[in-house]
Amino acid sequence: MSTAVAEAVDDDLWSAIGDPTRRRMLDLLLADGGGTATTLSQHLPVTRQAVAKHLGVLDRAGLVQATPMGREKRYRVDDAQLARAVAQLASVGSAWDARLRRIKRIAEAIQRAQQNQQNQQNQQGQQGRQES
Amino acid sequence: MSTAVAEAVDDDLWSAIGDPTRRRMLDLLLADGGGTATTLSQHLPVTRQAVAKHLGVLDRAGLVQATPMGREKRYRVDDAQLARAVAQLASVGSAWDARLRRIKRIAEAIQRAQQNQQNQQNQQGQQGRQES
DNA sequence: CGACAGTGCAACTGATGGTTGCACGAAGCC
DNA sequence: GGCTTCGTGCAACCATCAGTTGCACTGTCG
């Protein structure tokens, strides 16, 4: 077991969904089934240009794809790529979860062992001196 | 249904685990059951000072806690807080997953509807003009 | 054709990840 | 005890990036 957790993740993909603004943008795009830089910026606390930059990042990460429609540029989420991202989240999460469980199990085992020891000591003590 | 996904997450916590170096640091801390800035930096492609800064971030996010031991400062992972972080990952992941499933279901429904329409049109066409 | 809406590009600021260099305190060794 | 050495902390500096403002360009509509 090589215990390599962070190795399996695509850093570009992760950093794309790491930004809170970008996550909210993905939310909005999923909710409305698509949108433009201006429509998104109206539901976000940042300017249109900032949104445009984020859309560029998401586009380079393959999470969204753009289609020019008249004078506006419509973006929609790439389902497959977002599914990949979700899989990576789940992967890291479950790996850490497994680690935590293992640590907890070991800690409990140690505690049990110590308790056994204490019990034995108590028994010996009771055998030795029985006065209060 | 308010469809608020990103609202439920703690941005500080998320950005703490958003950095790939910090994720690897958590991995190392979990694997070895603790460590110092110098020991971590030996297994990472960055300098000790960079690691120290990251440890500061993780500390402020509550993901690790330090205990001075002689001339060195030992860090270990806070299990409960990391469990919280894992829960947030799972939360966002499952929310997006649910969205994707819903979209897929709707898309399939639309496709079925269109196919039904086409079938009806085909029937009408066959009824209307039977020449060539 | 002219006005407006939507986009793109460029320059600037602030925060952050990373580096080097140095100073200080605690262990260890003569 | 004094010197070296290891580990830490602090400060200055650089690169990148999120965010802003300002301006120029283009497609639509009256």
JSON list of C-alpha atoms in Angstrom, two decimals, chain A residues 2-125:
[
{"chain": "A", "resi": 2, "resn": "SER", "atom": "CA", "xyz": [1.72, 3.13, -1.22]},
{"chain": "A", "resi": 3, "resn": "THR", "atom": "CA", "xyz": [-0.50, 5.53, 0.72]},
{"chain": "A", "resi": 4, "resn": "ALA", "atom": "CA", "xyz": [-0.36, 8.03, -2.14]},
{"chain": "A", "resi": 5, "resn": "VAL", "atom": "CA", "xyz": [-3.46, 10.16, -1.91]},
{"chain": "A", "resi": 6, "resn": "ALA", "atom": "CA", "xyz": [-2.65, 13.43, -3.58]},
{"chain": "A", "resi": 7, "resn": "GLU", "atom": "CA", "xyz": [-0.90, 11.69, -6.43]},
{"chain": "A", "resi": 8, "resn": "ALA", "atom": "CA", "xyz": [-4.06, 10.45, -8.06]},
{"chain": "A", "resi": 9, "resn": "VAL", "atom": "CA", "xyz": [-5.65, 13.88, -8.49]},
{"chain": "A", "resi": 10, "resn": "ASP", "atom": "CA", "xyz": [-5.38, 16.23, -11.43]},
{"chain": "A", "resi": 11, "resn": "ASP", "atom": "CA", "xyz": [-4.06, 19.44, -9.90]},
{"chain": "A", "resi": 12, "resn": "ASP", "atom": "CA", "xyz": [-5.43, 21.59, -12.72]},
{"chain": "A", "resi": 13, "resn": "LEU", "atom": "CA", "xyz": [-8.89, 20.19, -12.27]},
{"chain": "A", "resi": 14, "resn": "TRP", "atom": "CA", "xyz": [-8.72, 20.47, -8.51]},
{"chain": "A", "resi": 15, "resn": "SER", "atom": "CA", "xyz": [-7.48, 24.06, -8.48]},
{"chain": "A", "resi": 16, "resn": "ALA", "atom": "CA", "xyz": [-10.24, 24.91, -10.95]},
{"chain": "A", "resi": 17, "resn": "ILE", "atom": "CA", "xyz": [-12.90, 23.77, -8.48]},
{"chain": "A", "resi": 18, "resn": "GLY", "atom": "CA", "xyz": [-10.84, 24.95, -5.54]},
{"chain": "A", "resi": 19, "resn": "ASP", "atom": "CA", "xyz": [-11.81, 28.58, -5.97]},
{"chain": "A", "resi": 20, "resn": "PRO", "atom": "CA", "xyz": [-15.08, 29.42, -4.20]},
{"chain": "A", "resi": 21, "resn": "THR", "atom": "CA", "xyz": [-16.17, 31.84, -6.92]},
{"chain": "A", "resi": 22, "resn": "ARG", "atom": "CA", "xyz": [-15.65, 29.20, -9.58]},
{"chain": "A", "resi": 23, "resn": "ARG", "atom": "CA", "xyz": [-17.65, 26.70, -7.53]},
{"chain": "A", "resi": 24, "resn": "ARG", "atom": "CA", "xyz": [-20.53, 29.14, -7.31]},
{"chain": "A", "resi": 25, "resn": "MET", "atom": "CA", "xyz": [-20.26, 29.75, -11.04]},
{"chain": "A", "resi": 26, "resn": "LEU", "atom": "CA", "xyz": [-20.55, 26.03, -11.71]},
{"chain": "A", "resi": 27, "resn": "ASP", "atom": "CA", "xyz": [-23.57, 25.98, -9.41]},
{"chain": "A", "resi": 28, "resn": "LEU", "atom": "CA", "xyz": [-25.22, 28.78, -11.36]},
{"chain": "A", "resi": 29, "resn": "LEU", "atom": "CA", "xyz": [-24.41, 27.20, -14.69]},
{"chain": "A", "resi": 30, "resn": "LEU", "atom": "CA", "xyz": [-25.85, 23.89, -13.53]},
{"chain": "A", "resi": 31, "resn": "ALA", "atom": "CA", "xyz": [-28.96, 25.55, -12.11]},
{"chain": "A", "resi": 32, "resn": "ASP", "atom": "CA", "xyz": [-29.76, 27.62, -15.18]},
{"chain": "A", "resi": 33, "resn": "GLY", "atom": "CA", "xyz": [-28.40, 25.18, -17.73]},
{"chain": "A", "resi": 34, "resn": "GLY", "atom": "CA", "xyz": [-25.90, 27.70, -19.06]},
{"chain": "A", "resi": 35, "resn": "GLY", "atom": "CA", "xyz": [-25.14, 31.40, -19.10]},
{"chain": "A", "resi": 36, "resn": "THR", "atom": "CA", "xyz": [-22.84, 34.19, -20.22]},
{"chain": "A", "resi": 37, "resn": "ALA", "atom": "CA", "xyz": [-20.20, 36.21, -18.39]},
{"chain": "A", "resi": 38, "resn": "THR", "atom": "CA", "xyz": [-22.65, 39.07, -17.84]},
{"chain": "A", "resi": 39, "resn": "THR", "atom": "CA", "xyz": [-25.57, 36.98, -16.62]},
{"chain": "A", "resi": 40, "resn": "LEU", "atom": "CA", "xyz": [-23.29, 35.13, -14.20]},
{"chain": "A", "resi": 41, "resn": "SER", "atom": "CA", "xyz": [-21.74, 38.34, -12.89]},
{"chain": "A", "resi": 42, "resn": "GLN", "atom": "CA", "xyz": [-25.22, 39.62, -12.03]},
{"chain": "A", "resi": 43, "resn": "HIS", "atom": "CA", "xyz": [-25.60, 36.79, -9.50]},
{"chain": "A", "resi": 44, "resn": "LEU", "atom": "CA", "xyz": [-22.08, 37.09, -8.14]},
{"chain": "A", "resi": 45, "resn": "PRO", "atom": "CA", "xyz": [-20.30, 39.71, -6.03]},
{"chain": "A", "resi": 46, "resn": "VAL", "atom": "CA", "xyz": [-17.63, 40.29, -8.68]},
{"chain": "A", "resi": 47, "resn": "THR", "atom": "CA", "xyz": [-17.43, 42.14, -11.96]},
{"chain": "A", "resi": 48, "resn": "ARG", "atom": "CA", "xyz": [-18.04, 40.71, -15.42]},
{"chain": "A", "resi": 49, "resn": "GLN", "atom": "CA", "xyz": [-14.33, 40.76, -16.24]},
{"chain": "A", "resi": 50, "resn": "ALA", "atom": "CA", "xyz": [-13.47, 38.69, -13.19]},
{"chain": "A", "resi": 51, "resn": "VAL", "atom": "CA", "xyz": [-16.13, 36.19, -14.20]},
{"chain": "A", "resi": 52, "resn": "ALA", "atom": "CA", "xyz": [-14.72, 36.13, -17.72]},
{"chain": "A", "resi": 53, "resn": "LYS", "atom": "CA", "xyz": [-11.28, 35.26, -16.36]},
{"chain": "A", "resi": 54, "resn": "HIS", "atom": "CA", "xyz": [-12.74, 32.45, -14.24]},
{"chain": "A", "resi": 55, "resn": "LEU", "atom": "CA", "xyz": [-14.62, 31.17, -17.26]},
{"chain": "A", "resi": 56, "resn": "GLY", "atom": "CA", "xyz": [-11.28, 31.09, -19.06]},
{"chain": "A", "resi": 57, "resn": "VAL", "atom": "CA", "xyz": [-9.82, 28.96, -16.29]},
{"chain": "A", "resi": 58, "resn": "LEU", "atom": "CA", "xyz": [-12.79, 26.61, -16.26]},
{"chain": "A", "resi": 59, "resn": "ASP", "atom": "CA", "xyz": [-12.60, 26.39, -20.04]},
{"chain": "A", "resi": 60, "resn": "ARG", "atom": "CA", "xyz": [-8.91, 25.49, -20.00]},
{"chain": "A", "resi": 61, "resn": "ALA", "atom": "CA", "xyz": [-9.68, 22.87, -17.34]},
{"chain": "A", "resi": 62, "resn": "GLY", "atom": "CA", "xyz": [-12.36, 21.50, -19.70]},
{"chain": "A", "resi": 63, "resn": "LEU", "atom": "CA", "xyz": [-15.12, 21.97, -17.13]},
{"chain": "A", "resi": 64, "resn": "VAL", "atom": "CA", "xyz": [-17.14, 24.29, -19.37]},
{"chain": "A", "resi": 65, "resn": "GLN", "atom": "CA", "xyz": [-17.33, 24.90, -23.10]},
{"chain": "A", "resi": 66, "resn": "ALA", "atom": "CA", "xyz": [-18.38, 28.03, -24.92]},
{"chain": "A", "resi": 67, "resn": "THR", "atom": "CA", "xyz": [-20.56, 28.52, -27.98]},
{"chain": "A", "resi": 68, "resn": "PRO", "atom": "CA", "xyz": [-20.82, 31.97, -29.58]},
{"chain": "A", "resi": 69, "resn": "MET", "atom": "CA", "xyz": [-24.48, 32.90, -30.03]},
{"chain": "A", "resi": 70, "resn": "GLY", "atom": "CA", "xyz": [-24.93, 36.16, -31.89]},
{"chain": "A", "resi": 71, "resn": "ARG", "atom": "CA", "xyz": [-23.29, 38.90, -29.93]},
{"chain": "A", "resi": 72, "resn": "GLU", "atom": "CA", "xyz": [-23.02, 36.84, -26.76]},
{"chain": "A", "resi": 73, "resn": "LYS", "atom": "CA", "xyz": [-20.98, 33.82, -25.76]},
{"chain": "A", "resi": 74, "resn": "ARG", "atom": "CA", "xyz": [-22.92, 31.11, -23.98]},
{"chain": "A", "resi": 75, "resn": "TYR", "atom": "CA", "xyz": [-21.17, 28.73, -21.59]},
{"chain": "A", "resi": 76, "resn": "ARG", "atom": "CA", "xyz": [-22.42, 25.36, -20.41]},
{"chain": "A", "resi": 77, "resn": "VAL", "atom": "CA", "xyz": [-20.97, 22.75, -18.08]},
{"chain": "A", "resi": 78, "resn": "ASP", "atom": "CA", "xyz": [-19.23, 19.70, -19.52]},
{"chain": "A", "resi": 79, "resn": "ASP", "atom": "CA", "xyz": [-21.00, 16.91, -17.67]},
{"chain": "A", "resi": 80, "resn": "ALA", "atom": "CA", "xyz": [-18.30, 14.29, -18.15]},
{"chain": "A", "resi": 81, "resn": "GLN", "atom": "CA", "xyz": [-15.50, 16.51, -16.90]},
{"chain": "A", "resi": 82, "resn": "LEU", "atom": "CA", "xyz": [-17.48, 17.67, -13.88]},
{"chain": "A", "resi": 83, "resn": "ALA", "atom": "CA", "xyz": [-18.22, 14.03, -13.13]},
{"chain": "A", "resi": 84, "resn": "ARG", "atom": "CA", "xyz": [-14.45, 13.42, -13.22]},
{"chain": "A", "resi": 85, "resn": "ALA", "atom": "CA", "xyz": [-13.95, 16.28, -10.77]},
{"chain": "A", "resi": 86, "resn": "VAL", "atom": "CA", "xyz": [-16.61, 14.89, -8.44]},
{"chain": "A", "resi": 87, "resn": "ALA", "atom": "CA", "xyz": [-14.88, 11.53, -8.59]},
{"chain": "A", "resi": 88, "resn": "GLN", "atom": "CA", "xyz": [-11.62, 13.15, -7.52]},
{"chain": "A", "resi": 89, "resn": "LEU", "atom": "CA", "xyz": [-13.30, 14.87, -4.60]},
{"chain": "A", "resi": 90, "resn": "ALA", "atom": "CA", "xyz": [-14.77, 11.57, -3.54]},
{"chain": "A", "resi": 91, "resn": "SER", "atom": "CA", "xyz": [-11.39, 9.89, -3.98]},
{"chain": "A", "resi": 92, "resn": "VAL", "atom": "CA", "xyz": [-9.49, 12.26, -1.72]},
{"chain": "A", "resi": 93, "resn": "GLY", "atom": "CA", "xyz": [-12.32, 12.35, 0.77]},
{"chain": "A", "resi": 94, "resn": "SER", "atom": "CA", "xyz": [-12.61, 8.61, 1.07]},
{"chain": "A", "resi": 95, "resn": "ALA", "atom": "CA", "xyz": [-8.83, 8.22, 1.31]},
{"chain": "A", "resi": 96, "resn": "TRP", "atom": "CA", "xyz": [-8.66, 10.62, 4.24]},
{"chain": "A", "resi": 97, "resn": "ASP", "atom": "CA", "xyz": [-11.70, 9.02, 5.76]},
{"chain": "A", "resi": 98, "resn": "ALA", "atom": "CA", "xyz": [-10.01, 5.64, 5.60]},
{"chain": "A", "resi": 99, "resn": "ARG", "atom": "CA", "xyz": [-6.91, 7.08, 7.25]},
{"chain": "A", "resi": 100, "resn": "LEU", "atom": "CA", "xyz": [-8.97, 8.60, 10.04]},
{"chain": "A", "resi": 101, "resn": "ARG", "atom": "CA", "xyz": [-10.81, 5.33, 10.62]},
{"chain": "A", "resi": 102, "resn": "ARG", "atom": "CA", "xyz": [-7.55, 3.42, 10.78]},
{"chain": "A", "resi": 103, "resn": "ILE", "atom": "CA", "xyz": [-6.07, 5.89, 13.25]},
{"chain": "A", "resi": 104, "resn": "LYS", "atom": "CA", "xyz": [-9.20, 5.74, 15.36]},
{"chain": "A", "resi": 105, "resn": "ARG", "atom": "CA", "xyz": [-9.11, 1.94, 15.37]},
{"chain": "A", "resi": 106, "resn": "ILE", "atom": "CA", "xyz": [-5.47, 1.93, 16.41]},
{"chain": "A", "resi": 107, "resn": "ALA", "atom": "CA", "xyz": [-6.13, 4.49, 19.14]},
{"chain": "A", "resi": 108, "resn": "GLU", "atom": "CA", "xyz": [-8.96, 2.37, 20.49]},
{"chain": "A", "resi": 109, "resn": "ALA", "atom": "CA", "xyz": [-6.76, -0.71, 20.42]},
{"chain": "A", "resi": 110, "resn": "ILE", "atom": "CA", "xyz": [-4.08, 1.10, 22.41]},
{"chain": "A", "resi": 111, "resn": "GLN", "atom": "CA", "xyz": [-6.66, 2.30, 24.89]},
{"chain": "A", "resi": 112, "resn": "ARG", "atom": "CA", "xyz": [-7.97, -1.25, 25.30]},
{"chain": "A", "resi": 113, "resn": "ALA", "atom": "CA", "xyz": [-4.44, -2.51, 25.83]},
{"chain": "A", "resi": 114, "resn": "GLN", "atom": "CA", "xyz": [-3.76, 0.14, 28.47]},
{"chain": "A", "resi": 115, "resn": "GLN", "atom": "CA", "xyz": [-7.03, -0.65, 30.18]},
{"chain": "A", "resi": 116, "resn": "ASN", "atom": "CA", "xyz": [-6.14, -4.34, 30.28]},
{"chain": "A", "resi": 117, "resn": "GLN", "atom": "CA", "xyz": [-2.82, -3.45, 31.82]},
{"chain": "A", "resi": 118, "resn": "GLN", "atom": "CA", "xyz": [-4.51, -1.28, 34.40]},
{"chain": "A", "resi": 119, "resn": "ASN", "atom": "CA", "xyz": [-6.96, -4.04, 35.21]},
{"chain": "A", "resi": 120, "resn": "GLN", "atom": "CA", "xyz": [-4.10, -6.43, 35.78]},
{"chain": "A", "resi": 121, "resn": "GLN", "atom": "CA", "xyz": [-2.35, -3.88, 37.98]},
{"chain": "A", "resi": 122, "resn": "ASN", "atom": "CA", "xyz": [-5.56, -3.35, 39.93]},
{"chain": "A", "resi": 123, "resn": "GLN", "atom": "CA", "xyz": [-5.92, -7.06, 40.46]},
{"chain": "A", "resi": 124, "resn": "GLN", "atom": "CA", "xyz": [-2.35, -7.29, 41.68]},
{"chain": "A", "resi": 125, "resn": "GLY", "atom": "CA", "xyz": [-2.93, -4.29, 43.96]}
]
